[in-house]
Short mmCIF file of C-alpha atoms in Angstrom, two decimals:
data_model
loop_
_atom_site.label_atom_id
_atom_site.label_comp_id
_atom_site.label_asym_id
_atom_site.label_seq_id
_atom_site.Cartn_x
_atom_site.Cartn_y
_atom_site.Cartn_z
CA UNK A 139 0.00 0.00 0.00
CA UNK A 140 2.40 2.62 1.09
CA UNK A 141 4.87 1.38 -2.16
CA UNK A 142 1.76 1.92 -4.22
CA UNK A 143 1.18 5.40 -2.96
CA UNK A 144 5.27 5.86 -3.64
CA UNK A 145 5.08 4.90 -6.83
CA UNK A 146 2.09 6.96 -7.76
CA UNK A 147 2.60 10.34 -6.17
CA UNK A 148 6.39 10.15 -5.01
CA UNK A 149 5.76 13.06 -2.53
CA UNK A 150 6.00 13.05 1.23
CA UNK A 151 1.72 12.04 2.77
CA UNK A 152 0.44 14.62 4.96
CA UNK A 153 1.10 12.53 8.49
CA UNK A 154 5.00 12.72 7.10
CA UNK A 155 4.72 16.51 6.86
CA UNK A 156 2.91 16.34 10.38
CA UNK A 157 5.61 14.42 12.28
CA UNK A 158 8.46 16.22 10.61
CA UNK A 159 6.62 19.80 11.99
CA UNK A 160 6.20 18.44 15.07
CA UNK A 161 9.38 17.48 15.49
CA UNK A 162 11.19 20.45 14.16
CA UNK A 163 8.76 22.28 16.86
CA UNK A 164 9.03 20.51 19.71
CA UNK A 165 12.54 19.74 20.08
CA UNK A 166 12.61 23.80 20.02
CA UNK A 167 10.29 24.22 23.01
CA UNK A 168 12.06 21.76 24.54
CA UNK A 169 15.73 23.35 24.32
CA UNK A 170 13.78 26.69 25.57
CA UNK A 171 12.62 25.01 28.34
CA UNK A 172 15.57 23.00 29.57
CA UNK A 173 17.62 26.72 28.58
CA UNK A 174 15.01 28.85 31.16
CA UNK A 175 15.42 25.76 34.09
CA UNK A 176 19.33 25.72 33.53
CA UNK A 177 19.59 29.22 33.17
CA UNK A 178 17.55 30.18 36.68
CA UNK A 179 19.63 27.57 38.20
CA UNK A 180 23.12 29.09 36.99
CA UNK A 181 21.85 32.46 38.29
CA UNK A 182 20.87 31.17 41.50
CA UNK A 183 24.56 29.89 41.63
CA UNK A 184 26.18 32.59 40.27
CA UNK A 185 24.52 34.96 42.82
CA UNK A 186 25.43 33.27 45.66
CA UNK A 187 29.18 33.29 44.65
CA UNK A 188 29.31 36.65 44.00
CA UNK A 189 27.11 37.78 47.49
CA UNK A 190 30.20 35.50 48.86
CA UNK A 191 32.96 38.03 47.17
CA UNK A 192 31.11 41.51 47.50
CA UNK A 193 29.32 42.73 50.24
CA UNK A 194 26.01 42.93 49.10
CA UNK A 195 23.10 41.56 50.66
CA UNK A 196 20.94 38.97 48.60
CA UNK A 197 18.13 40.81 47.57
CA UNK A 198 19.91 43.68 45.70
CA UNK A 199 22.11 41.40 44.34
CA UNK A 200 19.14 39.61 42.08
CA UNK A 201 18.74 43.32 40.73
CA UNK A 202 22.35 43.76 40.03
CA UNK A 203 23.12 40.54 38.59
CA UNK A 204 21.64 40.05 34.93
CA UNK A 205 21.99 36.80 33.29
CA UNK A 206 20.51 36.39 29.69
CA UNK A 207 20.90 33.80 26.74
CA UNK A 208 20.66 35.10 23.40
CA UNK A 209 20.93 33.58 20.04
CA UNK A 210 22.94 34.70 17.41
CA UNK A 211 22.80 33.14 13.85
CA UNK A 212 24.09 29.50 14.57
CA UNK A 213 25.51 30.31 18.05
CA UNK A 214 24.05 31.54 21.65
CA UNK A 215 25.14 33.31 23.47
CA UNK A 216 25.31 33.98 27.22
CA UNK A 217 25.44 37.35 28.65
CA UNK A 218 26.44 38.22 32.78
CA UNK A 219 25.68 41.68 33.68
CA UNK A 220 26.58 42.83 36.85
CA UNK A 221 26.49 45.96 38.84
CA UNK A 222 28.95 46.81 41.25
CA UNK A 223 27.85 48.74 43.96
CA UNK A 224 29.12 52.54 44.16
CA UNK A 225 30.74 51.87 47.69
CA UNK A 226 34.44 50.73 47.55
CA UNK A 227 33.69 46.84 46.74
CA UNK A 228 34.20 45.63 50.34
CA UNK A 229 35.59 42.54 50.35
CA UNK A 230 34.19 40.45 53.38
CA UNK A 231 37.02 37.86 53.37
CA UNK A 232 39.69 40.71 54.53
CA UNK B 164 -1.44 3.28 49.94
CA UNK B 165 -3.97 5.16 47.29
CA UNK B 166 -2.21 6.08 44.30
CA UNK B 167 -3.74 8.98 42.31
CA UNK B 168 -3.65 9.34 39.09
CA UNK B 169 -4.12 12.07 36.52
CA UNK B 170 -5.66 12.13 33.44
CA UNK B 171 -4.39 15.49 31.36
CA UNK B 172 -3.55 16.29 28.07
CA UNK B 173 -3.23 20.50 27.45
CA UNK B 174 -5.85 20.32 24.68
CA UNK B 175 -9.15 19.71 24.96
CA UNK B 176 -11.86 17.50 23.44
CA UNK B 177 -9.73 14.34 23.41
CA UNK B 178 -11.37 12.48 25.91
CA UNK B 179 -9.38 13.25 28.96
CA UNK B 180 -13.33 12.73 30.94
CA UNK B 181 -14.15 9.77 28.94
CA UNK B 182 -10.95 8.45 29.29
CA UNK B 183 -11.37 9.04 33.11
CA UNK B 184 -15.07 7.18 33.68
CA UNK B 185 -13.84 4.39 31.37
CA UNK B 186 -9.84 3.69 33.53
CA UNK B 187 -11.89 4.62 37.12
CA UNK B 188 -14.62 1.96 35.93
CA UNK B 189 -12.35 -0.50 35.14
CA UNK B 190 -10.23 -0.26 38.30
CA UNK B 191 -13.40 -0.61 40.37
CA UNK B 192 -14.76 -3.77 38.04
CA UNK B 193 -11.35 -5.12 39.28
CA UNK B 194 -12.26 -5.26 42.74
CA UNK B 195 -10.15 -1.60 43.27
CA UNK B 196 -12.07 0.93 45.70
CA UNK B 197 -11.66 3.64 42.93
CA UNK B 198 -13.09 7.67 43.21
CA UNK B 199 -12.92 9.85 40.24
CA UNK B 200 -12.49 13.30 40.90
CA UNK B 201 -13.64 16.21 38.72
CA UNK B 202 -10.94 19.17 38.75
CA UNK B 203 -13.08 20.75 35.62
CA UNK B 204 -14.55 23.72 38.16
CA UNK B 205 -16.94 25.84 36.31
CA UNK B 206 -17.68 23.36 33.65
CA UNK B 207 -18.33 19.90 35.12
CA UNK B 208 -19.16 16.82 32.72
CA UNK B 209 -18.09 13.62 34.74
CA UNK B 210 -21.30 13.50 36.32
CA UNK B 211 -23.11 13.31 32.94
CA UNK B 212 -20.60 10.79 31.27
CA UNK B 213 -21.11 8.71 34.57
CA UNK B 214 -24.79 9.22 34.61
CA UNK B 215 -24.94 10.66 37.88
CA UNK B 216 -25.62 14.06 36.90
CA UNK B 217 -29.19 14.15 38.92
CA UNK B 218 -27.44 12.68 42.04
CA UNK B 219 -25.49 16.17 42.69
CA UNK B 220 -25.77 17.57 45.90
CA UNK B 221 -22.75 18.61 47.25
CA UNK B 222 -18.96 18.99 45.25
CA UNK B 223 -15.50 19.02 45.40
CA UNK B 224 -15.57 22.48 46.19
CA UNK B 225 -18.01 22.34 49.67
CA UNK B 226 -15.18 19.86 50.87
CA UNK B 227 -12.47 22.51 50.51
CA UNK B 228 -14.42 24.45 52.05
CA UNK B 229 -16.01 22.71 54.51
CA UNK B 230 -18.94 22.90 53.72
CA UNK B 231 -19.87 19.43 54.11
CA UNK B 232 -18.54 16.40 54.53
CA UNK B 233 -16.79 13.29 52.65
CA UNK B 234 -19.99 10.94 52.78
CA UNK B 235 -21.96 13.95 52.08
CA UNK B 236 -20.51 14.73 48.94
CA UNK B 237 -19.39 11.25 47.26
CA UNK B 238 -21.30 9.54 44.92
CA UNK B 239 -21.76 5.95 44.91
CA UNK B 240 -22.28 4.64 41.19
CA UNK B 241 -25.23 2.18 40.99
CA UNK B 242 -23.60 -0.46 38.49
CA UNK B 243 -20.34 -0.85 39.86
CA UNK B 244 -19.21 -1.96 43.44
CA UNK B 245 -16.45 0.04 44.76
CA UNK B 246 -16.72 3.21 42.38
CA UNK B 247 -17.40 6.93 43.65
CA UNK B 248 -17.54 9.85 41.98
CA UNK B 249 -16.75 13.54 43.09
CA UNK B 250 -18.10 16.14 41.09
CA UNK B 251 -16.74 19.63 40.49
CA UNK B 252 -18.83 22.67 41.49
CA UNK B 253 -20.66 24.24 38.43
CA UNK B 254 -21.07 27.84 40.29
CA UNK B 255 -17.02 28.49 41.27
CA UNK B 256 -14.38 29.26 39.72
CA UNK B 257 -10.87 27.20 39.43
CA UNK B 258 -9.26 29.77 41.90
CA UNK B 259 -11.67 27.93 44.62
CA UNK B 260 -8.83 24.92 44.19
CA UNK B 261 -6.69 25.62 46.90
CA UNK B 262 -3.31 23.88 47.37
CA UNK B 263 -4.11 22.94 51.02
CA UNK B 264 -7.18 22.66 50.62
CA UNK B 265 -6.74 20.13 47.40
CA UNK B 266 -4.38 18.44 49.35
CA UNK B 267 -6.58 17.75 52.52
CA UNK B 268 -9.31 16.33 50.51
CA UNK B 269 -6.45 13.73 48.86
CA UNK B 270 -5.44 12.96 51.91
CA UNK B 271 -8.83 11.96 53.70
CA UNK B 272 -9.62 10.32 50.26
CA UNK B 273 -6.18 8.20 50.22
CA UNK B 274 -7.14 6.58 53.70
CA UNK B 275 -10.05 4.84 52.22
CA UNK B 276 -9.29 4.51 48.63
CA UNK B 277 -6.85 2.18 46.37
CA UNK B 278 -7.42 4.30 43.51
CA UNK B 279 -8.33 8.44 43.21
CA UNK B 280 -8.16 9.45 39.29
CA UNK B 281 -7.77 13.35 39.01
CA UNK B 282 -9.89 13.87 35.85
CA UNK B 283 -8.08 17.43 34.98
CA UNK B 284 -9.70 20.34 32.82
CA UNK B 285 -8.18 21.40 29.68
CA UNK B 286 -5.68 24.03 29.80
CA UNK B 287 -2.84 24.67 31.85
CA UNK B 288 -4.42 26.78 34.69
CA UNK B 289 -5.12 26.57 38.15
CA UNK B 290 -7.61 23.60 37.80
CA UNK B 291 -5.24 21.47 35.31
CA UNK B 292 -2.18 22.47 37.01
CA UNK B 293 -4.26 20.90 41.31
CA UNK B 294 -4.83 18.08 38.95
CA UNK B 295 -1.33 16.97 38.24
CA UNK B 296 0.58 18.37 41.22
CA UNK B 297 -0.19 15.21 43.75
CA UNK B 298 -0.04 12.55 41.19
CA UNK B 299 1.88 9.61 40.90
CA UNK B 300 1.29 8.65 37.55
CA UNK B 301 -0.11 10.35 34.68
CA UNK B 302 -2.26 9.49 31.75
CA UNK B 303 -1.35 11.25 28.93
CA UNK B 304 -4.64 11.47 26.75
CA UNK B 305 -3.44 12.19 22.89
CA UNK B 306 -4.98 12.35 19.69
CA UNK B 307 -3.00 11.36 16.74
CA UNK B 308 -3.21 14.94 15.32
CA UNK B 309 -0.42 17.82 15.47
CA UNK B 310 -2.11 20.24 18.18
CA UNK B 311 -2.24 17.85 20.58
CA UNK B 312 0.89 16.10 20.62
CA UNK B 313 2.25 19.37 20.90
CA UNK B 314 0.11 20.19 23.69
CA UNK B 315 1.01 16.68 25.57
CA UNK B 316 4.70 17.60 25.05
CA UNK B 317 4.18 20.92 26.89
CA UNK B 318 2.29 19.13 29.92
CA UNK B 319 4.86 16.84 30.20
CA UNK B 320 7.01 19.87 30.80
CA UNK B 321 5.04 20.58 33.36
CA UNK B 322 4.91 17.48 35.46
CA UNK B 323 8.25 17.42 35.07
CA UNK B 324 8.90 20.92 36.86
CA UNK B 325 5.81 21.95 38.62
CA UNK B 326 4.51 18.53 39.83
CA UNK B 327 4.65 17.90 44.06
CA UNK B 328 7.00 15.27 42.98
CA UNK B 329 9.04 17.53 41.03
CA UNK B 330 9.28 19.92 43.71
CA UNK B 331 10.14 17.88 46.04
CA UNK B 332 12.93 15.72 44.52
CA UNK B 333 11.00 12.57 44.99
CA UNK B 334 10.88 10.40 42.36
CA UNK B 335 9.39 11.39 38.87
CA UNK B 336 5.66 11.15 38.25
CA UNK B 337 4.82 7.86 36.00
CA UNK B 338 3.89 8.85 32.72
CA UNK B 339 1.69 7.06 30.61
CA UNK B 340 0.60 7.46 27.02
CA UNK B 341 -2.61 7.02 25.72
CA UNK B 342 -3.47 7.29 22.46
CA UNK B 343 -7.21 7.96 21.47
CA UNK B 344 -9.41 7.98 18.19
CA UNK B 345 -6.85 6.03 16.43
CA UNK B 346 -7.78 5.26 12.90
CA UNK B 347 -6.34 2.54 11.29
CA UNK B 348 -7.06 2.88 7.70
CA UNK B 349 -6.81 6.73 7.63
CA UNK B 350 -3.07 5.93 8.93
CA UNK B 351 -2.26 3.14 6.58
CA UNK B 352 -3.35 6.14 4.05
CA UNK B 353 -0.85 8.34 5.08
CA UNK B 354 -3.66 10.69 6.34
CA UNK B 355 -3.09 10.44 9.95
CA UNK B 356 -0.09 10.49 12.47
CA UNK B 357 0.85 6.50 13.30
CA UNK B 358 1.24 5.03 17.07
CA UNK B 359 4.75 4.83 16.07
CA UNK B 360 4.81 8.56 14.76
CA UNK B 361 3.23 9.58 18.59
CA UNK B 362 5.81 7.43 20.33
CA UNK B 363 8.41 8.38 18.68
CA UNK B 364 8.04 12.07 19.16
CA UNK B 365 6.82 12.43 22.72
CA UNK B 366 9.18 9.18 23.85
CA UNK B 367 6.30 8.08 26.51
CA UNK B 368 5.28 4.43 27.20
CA UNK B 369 1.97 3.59 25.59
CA UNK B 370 -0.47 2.27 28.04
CA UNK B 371 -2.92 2.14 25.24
CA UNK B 372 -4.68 3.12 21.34
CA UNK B 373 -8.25 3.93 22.03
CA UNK B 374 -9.53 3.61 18.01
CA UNK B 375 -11.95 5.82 16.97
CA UNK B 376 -15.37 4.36 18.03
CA UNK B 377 -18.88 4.93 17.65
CA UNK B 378 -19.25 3.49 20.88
CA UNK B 379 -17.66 6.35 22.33
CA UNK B 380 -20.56 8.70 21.99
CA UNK B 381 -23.22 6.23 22.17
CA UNK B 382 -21.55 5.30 25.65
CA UNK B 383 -21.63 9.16 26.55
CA UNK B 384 -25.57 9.41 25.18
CA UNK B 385 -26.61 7.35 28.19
CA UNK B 386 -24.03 7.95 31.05
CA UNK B 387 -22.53 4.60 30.72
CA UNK B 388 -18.78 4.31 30.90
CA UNK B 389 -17.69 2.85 27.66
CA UNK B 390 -15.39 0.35 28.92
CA UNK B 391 -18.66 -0.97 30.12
CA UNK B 392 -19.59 -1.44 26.15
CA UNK B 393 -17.12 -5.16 26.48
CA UNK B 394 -18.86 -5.60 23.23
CA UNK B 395 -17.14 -2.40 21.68
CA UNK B 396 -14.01 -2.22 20.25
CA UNK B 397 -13.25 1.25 22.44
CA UNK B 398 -14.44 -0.89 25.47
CA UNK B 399 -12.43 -3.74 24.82
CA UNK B 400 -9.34 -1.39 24.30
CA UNK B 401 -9.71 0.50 27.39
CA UNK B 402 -10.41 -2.94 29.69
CA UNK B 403 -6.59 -3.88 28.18
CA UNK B 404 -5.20 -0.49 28.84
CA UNK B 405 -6.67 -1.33 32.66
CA UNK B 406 -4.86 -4.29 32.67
CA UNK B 407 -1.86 -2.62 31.80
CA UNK B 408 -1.91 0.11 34.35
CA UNK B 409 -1.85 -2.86 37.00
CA UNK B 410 1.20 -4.70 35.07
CA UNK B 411 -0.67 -7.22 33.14
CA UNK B 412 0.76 -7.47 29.56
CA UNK B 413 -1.47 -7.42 26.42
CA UNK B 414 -0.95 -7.28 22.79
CA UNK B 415 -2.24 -3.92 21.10
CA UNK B 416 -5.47 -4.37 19.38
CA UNK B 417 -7.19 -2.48 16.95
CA UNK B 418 -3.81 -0.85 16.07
CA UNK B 419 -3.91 -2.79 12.45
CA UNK B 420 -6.24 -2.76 9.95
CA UNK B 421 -8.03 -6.01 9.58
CA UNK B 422 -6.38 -8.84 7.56
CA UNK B 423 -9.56 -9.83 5.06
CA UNK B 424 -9.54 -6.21 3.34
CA UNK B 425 -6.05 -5.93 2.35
CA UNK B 426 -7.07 -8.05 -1.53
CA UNK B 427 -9.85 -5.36 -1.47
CA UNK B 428 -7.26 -2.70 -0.59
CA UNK B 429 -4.74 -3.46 -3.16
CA UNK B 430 -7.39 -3.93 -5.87
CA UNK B 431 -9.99 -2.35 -4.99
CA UNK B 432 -11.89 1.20 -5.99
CA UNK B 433 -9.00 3.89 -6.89
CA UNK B 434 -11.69 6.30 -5.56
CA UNK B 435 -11.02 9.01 -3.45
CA UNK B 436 -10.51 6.85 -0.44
CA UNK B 437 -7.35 6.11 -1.87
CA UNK B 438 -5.78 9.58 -2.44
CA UNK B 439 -3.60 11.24 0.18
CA UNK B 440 -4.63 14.31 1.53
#
């Protein structure tokens, strides 16, 4: 049956174009989604090394520290922003 | 020790509630003590697919409130020994499913019951998302069709990160595929996604393939749970999909199409039945 339907129309059926969309689609949501868990948990640990370093109590620090993915033609890329405080950074293991 | 189960699938209209009333049935007919719970708030429909829609006195939502009690509120079906239904409330809305107050009802449930199934609304909201977060296994309700394996992939995001289990670290939720209004000959066509196809992309175990029945309405005409249709090719497919949710192993049926047409396949009408779409 399906060699009969290759022979005739030699074009992909319309459950081949389904599975090949959903594919294509979901293996994108599901990079986005393992990015946003991996990415809160990165900040979460880059935060608490840095409020180790600088004296800077936790809850400004989640203002100060920016941590972004971004994609860029075939590559991503990962951006760290982070604020130093005005004060003269204060290092608490003097 | 109960174990709850969900039934959820993002999209609706795939038969999340029949799928419910048909696995809850056939736990009970095994001797399980089985409720069904409706998490649908706002827009209940268990009671009428169960045919216990005129039986309604108290709901889901008077026990997390208080309002009245267990016995009160539980419905005892007529047909089958051991099965209980708990409608939703038709006047609330989904924010009346509290956490704690979700929780408390599962807990006084789990002391008496083998089985609680968590029939959850469509969606990802409140309602869906009290449905899924005390399971232990899920039910993944799919048709072979493109919006809702998508949608199936995103909920099993979700039990995956927002689940109790999840949260908690405790060992993942059980996740179950099952595949409904399967279609055979459209898939031999080319016309619809295959079992394989389904599998292959959401990587799932298949618990069962529900085929596309006219038993399925009939059953939902008169407020009889299909599986109790053992004549009915949906019927017969869910009582093995029972069987495999308590370990028993069972060739797929209805997965095929039958033997005796493929002459008339091959040689038969090159009408429009034959095209693909």
């Amino acid at each position: 049956m399906r060699l009969l339907n290759y022979l005739k129309f030699n074009k992909p059926t319309s459950a081949n174009i389904a599975k090949e969309r959903l594919q294509i689609i979901i293996s994108h949501e599901r990079s986005r989604r393992n990015n946003t868990e991996l990415l809160a948990l990165m900040q979460q640990e880059l935060l608490e090394v840095i409020a180790k370093y600088l004296n800077m109590n936790t809850s400004a620090i989640s203002e100060q520290v920016k941590v972004e993915l971004e994609r860029r033609g075939d590559s991503s890329v990962l951006e760290l922003n982070i604020t130093l405080p005005d004060e003269e950074l204060a290092l608490t293991n003097s | 020790m109960a174990r709850i189960i969900v039934v959820t699938s993002g999209k609706g209209g795939v038969g999340k509630t029949t799928t419910s009333a048909a696995i809850g049935t056939g736990l009970a007919l095994r001797g399980f003590k089985t409720v069904i719970i409706d998490f649908d708030v706002g827009l209940r429909n268990l009671d009428l697919i169960m045919g216990c829609e005129r039986r309604v006195v108290f709901d889901f939502v008077n026990l997390i409130n208080d309002e009245a009690k267990l016995q009160q509120a539980l419905i005892r079906d007529k047909r089958v020994e051991n099965l209980y239904i708990l409608p939703a409330s038709q006047t609330r809305d989904k924010d009346a499913l509290t956490e704690e107050g979700v929780a408390r009802v599962l807990d006084e449930l789990a002391k008496d019951f083998e089985y609680i199934i968590c029939d959850s609304p469509a969606g990802i909201e409140r309602g869906a998302l009290m449905a899924l977060y005390f399971a232990d296994e899920a039910i993944i309700v799919t048709n072979p069709e493109v919006s809702s394996v998508r949608d199936s992939d995103r909920i099993l995001g979700i039990l995956a990160s927002k689940s109790k289990r999840a949260e908690e670290n405790l060992p993942p939720i059980k996740q179950h595929l099952l595949l409904t209004r399967y279609s055979p000959t459209r898939v031999s066509r080319g016309e619809m996604l295959s079992l394989a196809d389904v599998e292959d992309i959401l990587s799932v175990p298949l618990l069962g393939v529900i085929p596309e029945s006219q038993a399925v309405l009939k059953a939902s005409n008169s407020g009889v749970p299909v599986i109790m249709d053992s004549e009915s090719d949906a019927g017969q497919a869910y009582g093995d999909a029972v069987a495999r949710l308590l370990g028993e192993e069972h060739p797929f049926r209805f997965i095929n199409l039958q033997k005796n047409g493929l002459l008339k396949r091959i040689f038969g009408s090159k009408s429009k039945e034959e095209l693909p779409v």
